mmCIF file with all atom_site columns, C-alpha atoms in Angstrom:
data_model
loop_
_atom_site.group_PDB
_atom_site.id
_atom_site.type_symbol
_atom_site.label_atom_id
_atom_site.label_alt_id
_atom_site.label_comp_id
_atom_site.label_asym_id
_atom_site.label_entity_id
_atom_site.label_seq_id
_atom_site.pdbx_PDB_ins_code
_atom_site.Cartn_x
_atom_site.Cartn_y
_atom_site.Cartn_z
_atom_site.occupancy
_atom_site.B_iso_or_equiv
_atom_site.pdbx_formal_charge
_atom_site.auth_seq_id
_atom_site.auth_comp_id
_atom_site.auth_asym_id
_atom_site.auth_atom_id
_atom_site.pdbx_PDB_model_num
ATOM 1   C CA . MET A 1 1   ? -3.268  4.576   -66.335  1.00 84.00 ? 602 MET A CA 1
ATOM 2   C CA . THR A 1 2   ? -5.120  7.544   -64.864  1.00 88.00 ? 603 THR A CA 1
ATOM 3   C CA . ARG A 1 3   ? -1.951  8.822   -63.166  1.00 91.00 ? 604 ARG A CA 1
ATOM 4   C CA . SER A 1 4   ? 0.066   8.585   -66.387  1.00 92.00 ? 605 SER A CA 1
ATOM 5   C CA . ILE A 1 5   ? -2.612  10.447  -68.310  1.00 94.00 ? 606 ILE A CA 1
ATOM 6   C CA . GLY A 1 6   ? -2.827  13.084  -65.576  1.00 92.00 ? 607 GLY A CA 1
ATOM 7   C CA . LEU A 1 7   ? 0.947   13.546  -65.709  1.00 94.00 ? 608 LEU A CA 1
ATOM 8   C CA . PHE A 1 8   ? 0.783   13.987  -69.501  1.00 96.00 ? 609 PHE A CA 1
ATOM 9   C CA . PHE A 1 9   ? -1.681  16.853  -69.056  1.00 96.00 ? 610 PHE A CA 1
ATOM 10  C CA . THR A 1 10  ? 0.621   18.686  -66.656  1.00 96.00 ? 611 THR A CA 1
ATOM 11  C CA . ARG A 1 11  ? 2.841   19.281  -69.719  1.00 97.00 ? 612 ARG A CA 1
ATOM 12  C CA . PHE A 1 12  ? 0.347   19.492  -72.589  1.00 97.00 ? 613 PHE A CA 1
ATOM 13  C CA . ASP A 1 13  ? -3.046  21.137  -73.090  1.00 97.00 ? 614 ASP A CA 1
ATOM 14  C CA . LEU A 1 14  ? -4.466  18.714  -75.652  1.00 97.00 ? 615 LEU A CA 1
ATOM 15  C CA . LEU A 1 15  ? -3.805  15.296  -77.091  1.00 97.00 ? 616 LEU A CA 1
ATOM 16  C CA . VAL A 1 16  ? -4.793  14.674  -80.725  1.00 97.00 ? 617 VAL A CA 1
ATOM 17  C CA . THR A 1 17  ? -5.390  11.089  -81.918  1.00 96.00 ? 618 THR A CA 1
ATOM 18  C CA . PRO A 1 18  ? -7.457  9.268   -84.508  1.00 94.00 ? 619 PRO A CA 1
ATOM 19  C CA . THR A 1 19  ? -10.861 8.414   -83.049  1.00 94.00 ? 620 THR A CA 1
ATOM 20  C CA . VAL A 1 20  ? -10.693 4.760   -84.087  1.00 90.00 ? 621 VAL A CA 1
ATOM 21  C CA . ALA A 1 21  ? -7.995  2.486   -85.466  1.00 86.00 ? 622 ALA A CA 1
ATOM 22  C CA . GLY A 1 22  ? -9.490  2.214   -88.943  1.00 85.00 ? 623 GLY A CA 1
ATOM 23  C CA . LEU A 1 23  ? -12.213 3.417   -91.239  1.00 83.00 ? 624 LEU A CA 1
ATOM 24  C CA . PRO A 1 24  ? -15.834 2.988   -90.145  1.00 78.00 ? 625 PRO A CA 1
ATOM 25  C CA . VAL A 1 25  ? -17.017 -0.598  -90.531  1.00 77.00 ? 626 VAL A CA 1
ATOM 26  C CA . PRO A 1 26  ? -20.470 -1.900  -91.436  1.00 78.00 ? 627 PRO A CA 1
ATOM 27  C CA . HIS A 1 27  ? -22.959 -2.337  -88.600  1.00 76.00 ? 628 HIS A CA 1
ATOM 28  C CA . ARG A 1 28  ? -22.483 -5.590  -86.632  1.00 76.00 ? 629 ARG A CA 1
ATOM 29  C CA . THR A 1 29  ? -18.928 -6.101  -87.941  1.00 77.00 ? 630 THR A CA 1
ATOM 30  C CA . LEU A 1 30  ? -17.485 -5.822  -84.455  1.00 77.00 ? 631 LEU A CA 1
ATOM 31  C CA . ASP A 1 31  ? -19.818 -8.561  -83.135  1.00 79.00 ? 632 ASP A CA 1
ATOM 32  C CA . TYR A 1 32  ? -19.591 -7.432  -79.521  1.00 76.00 ? 633 TYR A CA 1
ATOM 33  C CA . ASP A 1 33  ? -22.692 -9.418  -78.600  1.00 82.00 ? 634 ASP A CA 1
ATOM 34  C CA . ASP A 1 34  ? -21.432 -12.715 -80.052  1.00 86.00 ? 635 ASP A CA 1
ATOM 35  C CA . PRO A 1 35  ? -22.049 -15.305 -77.295  1.00 90.00 ? 636 PRO A CA 1
ATOM 36  C CA . ARG A 1 36  ? -18.841 -17.147 -78.301  1.00 91.00 ? 637 ARG A CA 1
ATOM 37  C CA . HIS A 1 37  ? -16.755 -14.278 -76.912  1.00 88.00 ? 638 HIS A CA 1
ATOM 38  C CA . SER A 1 38  ? -14.843 -14.815 -73.732  1.00 91.00 ? 639 SER A CA 1
ATOM 39  C CA . VAL A 1 39  ? -14.120 -11.752 -71.619  1.00 89.00 ? 640 VAL A CA 1
ATOM 40  C CA . ARG A 1 40  ? -10.603 -11.699 -73.036  1.00 92.00 ? 641 ARG A CA 1
ATOM 41  C CA . SER A 1 41  ? -11.669 -11.980 -76.702  1.00 89.00 ? 642 SER A CA 1
ATOM 42  C CA . TRP A 1 42  ? -14.388 -9.362  -76.183  1.00 83.00 ? 643 TRP A CA 1
ATOM 43  C CA . LEU A 1 43  ? -11.911 -6.889  -74.680  1.00 83.00 ? 644 LEU A CA 1
ATOM 44  C CA . ARG A 1 44  ? -9.357  -7.626  -77.409  1.00 85.00 ? 645 ARG A CA 1
ATOM 45  C CA . ARG A 1 45  ? -12.008 -6.881  -80.050  1.00 81.00 ? 646 ARG A CA 1
ATOM 46  C CA . ILE A 1 46  ? -12.910 -3.570  -78.405  1.00 80.00 ? 647 ILE A CA 1
ATOM 47  C CA . PHE A 1 47  ? -9.281  -2.487  -78.030  1.00 82.00 ? 648 PHE A CA 1
ATOM 48  C CA . GLU A 1 48  ? -8.424  -3.422  -81.630  1.00 83.00 ? 649 GLU A CA 1
ATOM 49  C CA . PHE A 1 49  ? -10.929 -0.914  -82.943  1.00 82.00 ? 650 PHE A CA 1
ATOM 50  C CA . GLY A 1 50  ? -11.199 1.583   -80.087  1.00 83.00 ? 651 GLY A CA 1
ATOM 51  C CA . ALA A 1 51  ? -7.638  1.697   -78.828  1.00 87.00 ? 652 ALA A CA 1
ATOM 52  C CA . PHE A 1 52  ? -7.544  5.492   -78.918  1.00 92.00 ? 653 PHE A CA 1
ATOM 53  C CA . THR A 1 53  ? -10.764 6.085   -76.983  1.00 91.00 ? 654 THR A CA 1
ATOM 54  C CA . ALA A 1 54  ? -10.516 3.319   -74.381  1.00 87.00 ? 655 ALA A CA 1
ATOM 55  C CA . PRO A 1 55  ? -7.862  4.930   -72.131  1.00 89.00 ? 656 PRO A CA 1
ATOM 56  C CA . PHE A 1 56  ? -10.006 8.032   -71.688  1.00 92.00 ? 657 PHE A CA 1
ATOM 57  C CA . ASN A 1 57  ? -13.135 6.001   -71.042  1.00 87.00 ? 658 ASN A CA 1
ATOM 58  C CA . VAL A 1 58  ? -11.160 4.519   -68.141  1.00 86.00 ? 659 VAL A CA 1
ATOM 59  C CA . SER A 1 59  ? -9.540  7.742   -66.926  1.00 93.00 ? 660 SER A CA 1
ATOM 60  C CA . GLY A 1 60  ? -12.624 9.919   -67.339  1.00 93.00 ? 661 GLY A CA 1
ATOM 61  C CA . ASN A 1 61  ? -10.763 12.627  -69.240  1.00 96.00 ? 662 ASN A CA 1
ATOM 62  C CA . PRO A 1 62  ? -12.968 14.763  -71.461  1.00 97.00 ? 663 PRO A CA 1
ATOM 63  C CA . ALA A 1 63  ? -12.633 13.928  -75.139  1.00 97.00 ? 664 ALA A CA 1
ATOM 64  C CA . ILE A 1 64  ? -14.391 14.910  -78.329  1.00 97.00 ? 665 ILE A CA 1
ATOM 65  C CA . SER A 1 65  ? -14.434 13.276  -81.743  1.00 96.00 ? 666 SER A CA 1
ATOM 66  C CA . LEU A 1 66  ? -14.655 15.569  -84.753  1.00 96.00 ? 667 LEU A CA 1
ATOM 67  C CA . PRO A 1 67  ? -15.358 14.477  -88.360  1.00 92.00 ? 668 PRO A CA 1
ATOM 68  C CA . LEU A 1 68  ? -12.422 16.332  -89.874  1.00 92.00 ? 669 LEU A CA 1
ATOM 69  C CA . ALA A 1 69  ? -11.726 14.186  -92.922  1.00 89.00 ? 670 ALA A CA 1
ATOM 70  C CA . LEU A 1 70  ? -13.280 11.822  -95.448  1.00 86.00 ? 671 LEU A CA 1
ATOM 71  C CA . SER A 1 71  ? -11.752 8.643   -96.820  1.00 87.00 ? 672 SER A CA 1
ATOM 72  C CA . ARG A 1 72  ? -11.453 8.002   -100.564 1.00 87.00 ? 673 ARG A CA 1
ATOM 73  C CA . GLU A 1 73  ? -14.686 6.040   -100.193 1.00 82.00 ? 674 GLU A CA 1
ATOM 74  C CA . GLY A 1 74  ? -16.407 9.062   -98.663  1.00 82.00 ? 675 GLY A CA 1
ATOM 75  C CA . LEU A 1 75  ? -16.522 7.662   -95.121  1.00 83.00 ? 676 LEU A CA 1
ATOM 76  C CA . PRO A 1 76  ? -15.951 10.037  -92.203  1.00 85.00 ? 677 PRO A CA 1
ATOM 77  C CA . ILE A 1 77  ? -12.608 9.972   -90.429  1.00 90.00 ? 678 ILE A CA 1
ATOM 78  C CA . GLY A 1 78  ? -12.765 11.183  -86.865  1.00 93.00 ? 679 GLY A CA 1
ATOM 79  C CA . ILE A 1 79  ? -10.055 12.989  -84.978  1.00 95.00 ? 680 ILE A CA 1
ATOM 80  C CA . GLN A 1 80  ? -10.200 12.802  -81.178  1.00 97.00 ? 681 GLN A CA 1
ATOM 81  C CA . LEU A 1 81  ? -9.104  15.656  -78.953  1.00 98.00 ? 682 LEU A CA 1
ATOM 82  C CA . VAL A 1 82  ? -8.500  14.893  -75.275  1.00 98.00 ? 683 VAL A CA 1
ATOM 83  C CA . ALA A 1 83  ? -7.986  17.388  -72.452  1.00 97.00 ? 684 ALA A CA 1
ATOM 84  C CA . ALA A 1 84  ? -7.156  17.349  -68.768  1.00 97.00 ? 685 ALA A CA 1
ATOM 85  C CA . THR A 1 85  ? -9.874  16.569  -66.272  1.00 95.00 ? 686 THR A CA 1
ATOM 86  C CA . GLY A 1 86  ? -12.286 19.487  -66.027  1.00 96.00 ? 687 GLY A CA 1
ATOM 87  C CA . ARG A 1 87  ? -11.163 21.133  -69.283  1.00 97.00 ? 688 ARG A CA 1
ATOM 88  C CA . GLU A 1 88  ? -14.258 20.542  -71.384  1.00 97.00 ? 689 GLU A CA 1
ATOM 89  C CA . ASP A 1 89  ? -14.210 24.287  -72.042  1.00 98.00 ? 690 ASP A CA 1
ATOM 90  C CA . LEU A 1 90  ? -10.927 23.939  -73.914  1.00 98.00 ? 691 LEU A CA 1
ATOM 91  C CA . LEU A 1 91  ? -12.260 21.069  -76.029  1.00 96.00 ? 692 LEU A CA 1
ATOM 92  C CA . LEU A 1 92  ? -15.360 23.015  -77.005  1.00 97.00 ? 693 LEU A CA 1
ATOM 93  C CA . GLN A 1 93  ? -13.367 26.139  -77.842  1.00 98.00 ? 694 GLN A CA 1
ATOM 94  C CA . VAL A 1 94  ? -10.948 24.233  -80.074  1.00 97.00 ? 695 VAL A CA 1
ATOM 95  C CA . ALA A 1 95  ? -13.780 22.235  -81.672  1.00 96.00 ? 696 ALA A CA 1
ATOM 96  C CA . ALA A 1 96  ? -15.641 25.455  -82.508  1.00 96.00 ? 697 ALA A CA 1
ATOM 97  C CA . GLN A 1 97  ? -12.524 26.912  -84.109  1.00 97.00 ? 698 GLN A CA 1
ATOM 98  C CA . LEU A 1 98  ? -11.924 23.745  -86.127  1.00 96.00 ? 699 LEU A CA 1
ATOM 99  C CA . GLU A 1 99  ? -15.522 23.664  -87.297  1.00 95.00 ? 700 GLU A CA 1
ATOM 100 C CA . GLN A 1 100 ? -15.243 27.267  -88.421  1.00 95.00 ? 701 GLN A CA 1
ATOM 101 C CA . ALA A 1 101 ? -12.012 26.529  -90.303  1.00 95.00 ? 702 ALA A CA 1
ATOM 102 C CA . ALA A 1 102 ? -13.236 23.240  -91.846  1.00 90.00 ? 703 ALA A CA 1
ATOM 103 C CA . PRO A 1 103 ? -17.052 23.086  -91.624  1.00 91.00 ? 704 PRO A CA 1
ATOM 104 C CA . TRP A 1 104 ? -18.586 19.632  -91.575  1.00 87.00 ? 705 TRP A CA 1
ATOM 105 C CA . LYS A 1 105 ? -22.266 20.458  -91.020  1.00 84.00 ? 706 LYS A CA 1
ATOM 106 C CA . ASP A 1 106 ? -23.307 19.830  -94.621  1.00 83.00 ? 707 ASP A CA 1
ATOM 107 C CA . ARG A 1 107 ? -20.817 17.054  -95.345  1.00 80.00 ? 708 ARG A CA 1
ATOM 108 C CA . GLN A 1 108 ? -22.346 13.591  -95.653  1.00 75.00 ? 709 GLN A CA 1
ATOM 109 C CA . PRO A 1 109 ? -20.720 10.240  -96.305  1.00 69.00 ? 710 PRO A CA 1
ATOM 110 C CA . SER A 1 110 ? -21.592 8.448   -99.540  1.00 67.00 ? 711 SER A CA 1
ATOM 111 C CA . ILE A 1 111 ? -23.785 6.058   -97.532  1.00 67.00 ? 712 ILE A CA 1
ATOM 112 C CA . PHE A 1 112 ? -25.984 7.502   -94.779  1.00 69.00 ? 713 PHE A CA 1
ATOM 113 C CA . VAL A 1 113 ? -29.442 7.273   -93.232  1.00 72.00 ? 714 VAL A CA 1
ATOM 114 C CA . ASP A 1 114 ? -31.565 10.364  -93.595  1.00 69.00 ? 715 ASP A CA 1
#
């Protein structure tokens, strides 16, 4: 997996993906600590929701999730940017430009903890 990802970044500077495979879910929905999980069911549960982040957790590529959109329900939708190994500088530069173009500092979901 790491070699394939490395090869991708010989041709492209950034990869843009959703951060997760769906809208944010209520706390404890993913039940990772359920003792009934086998290793296989636990991994399947993680990959169902975090399929876009998992490869880069394995490869170690730098990635950043940015809250660039809101759902109709007012929940944040994250966009993940991934770069080649050692290119955190590129991620931070692009993230700063995106934040300037579409500020999210004062945006809050309809349900949040203050």
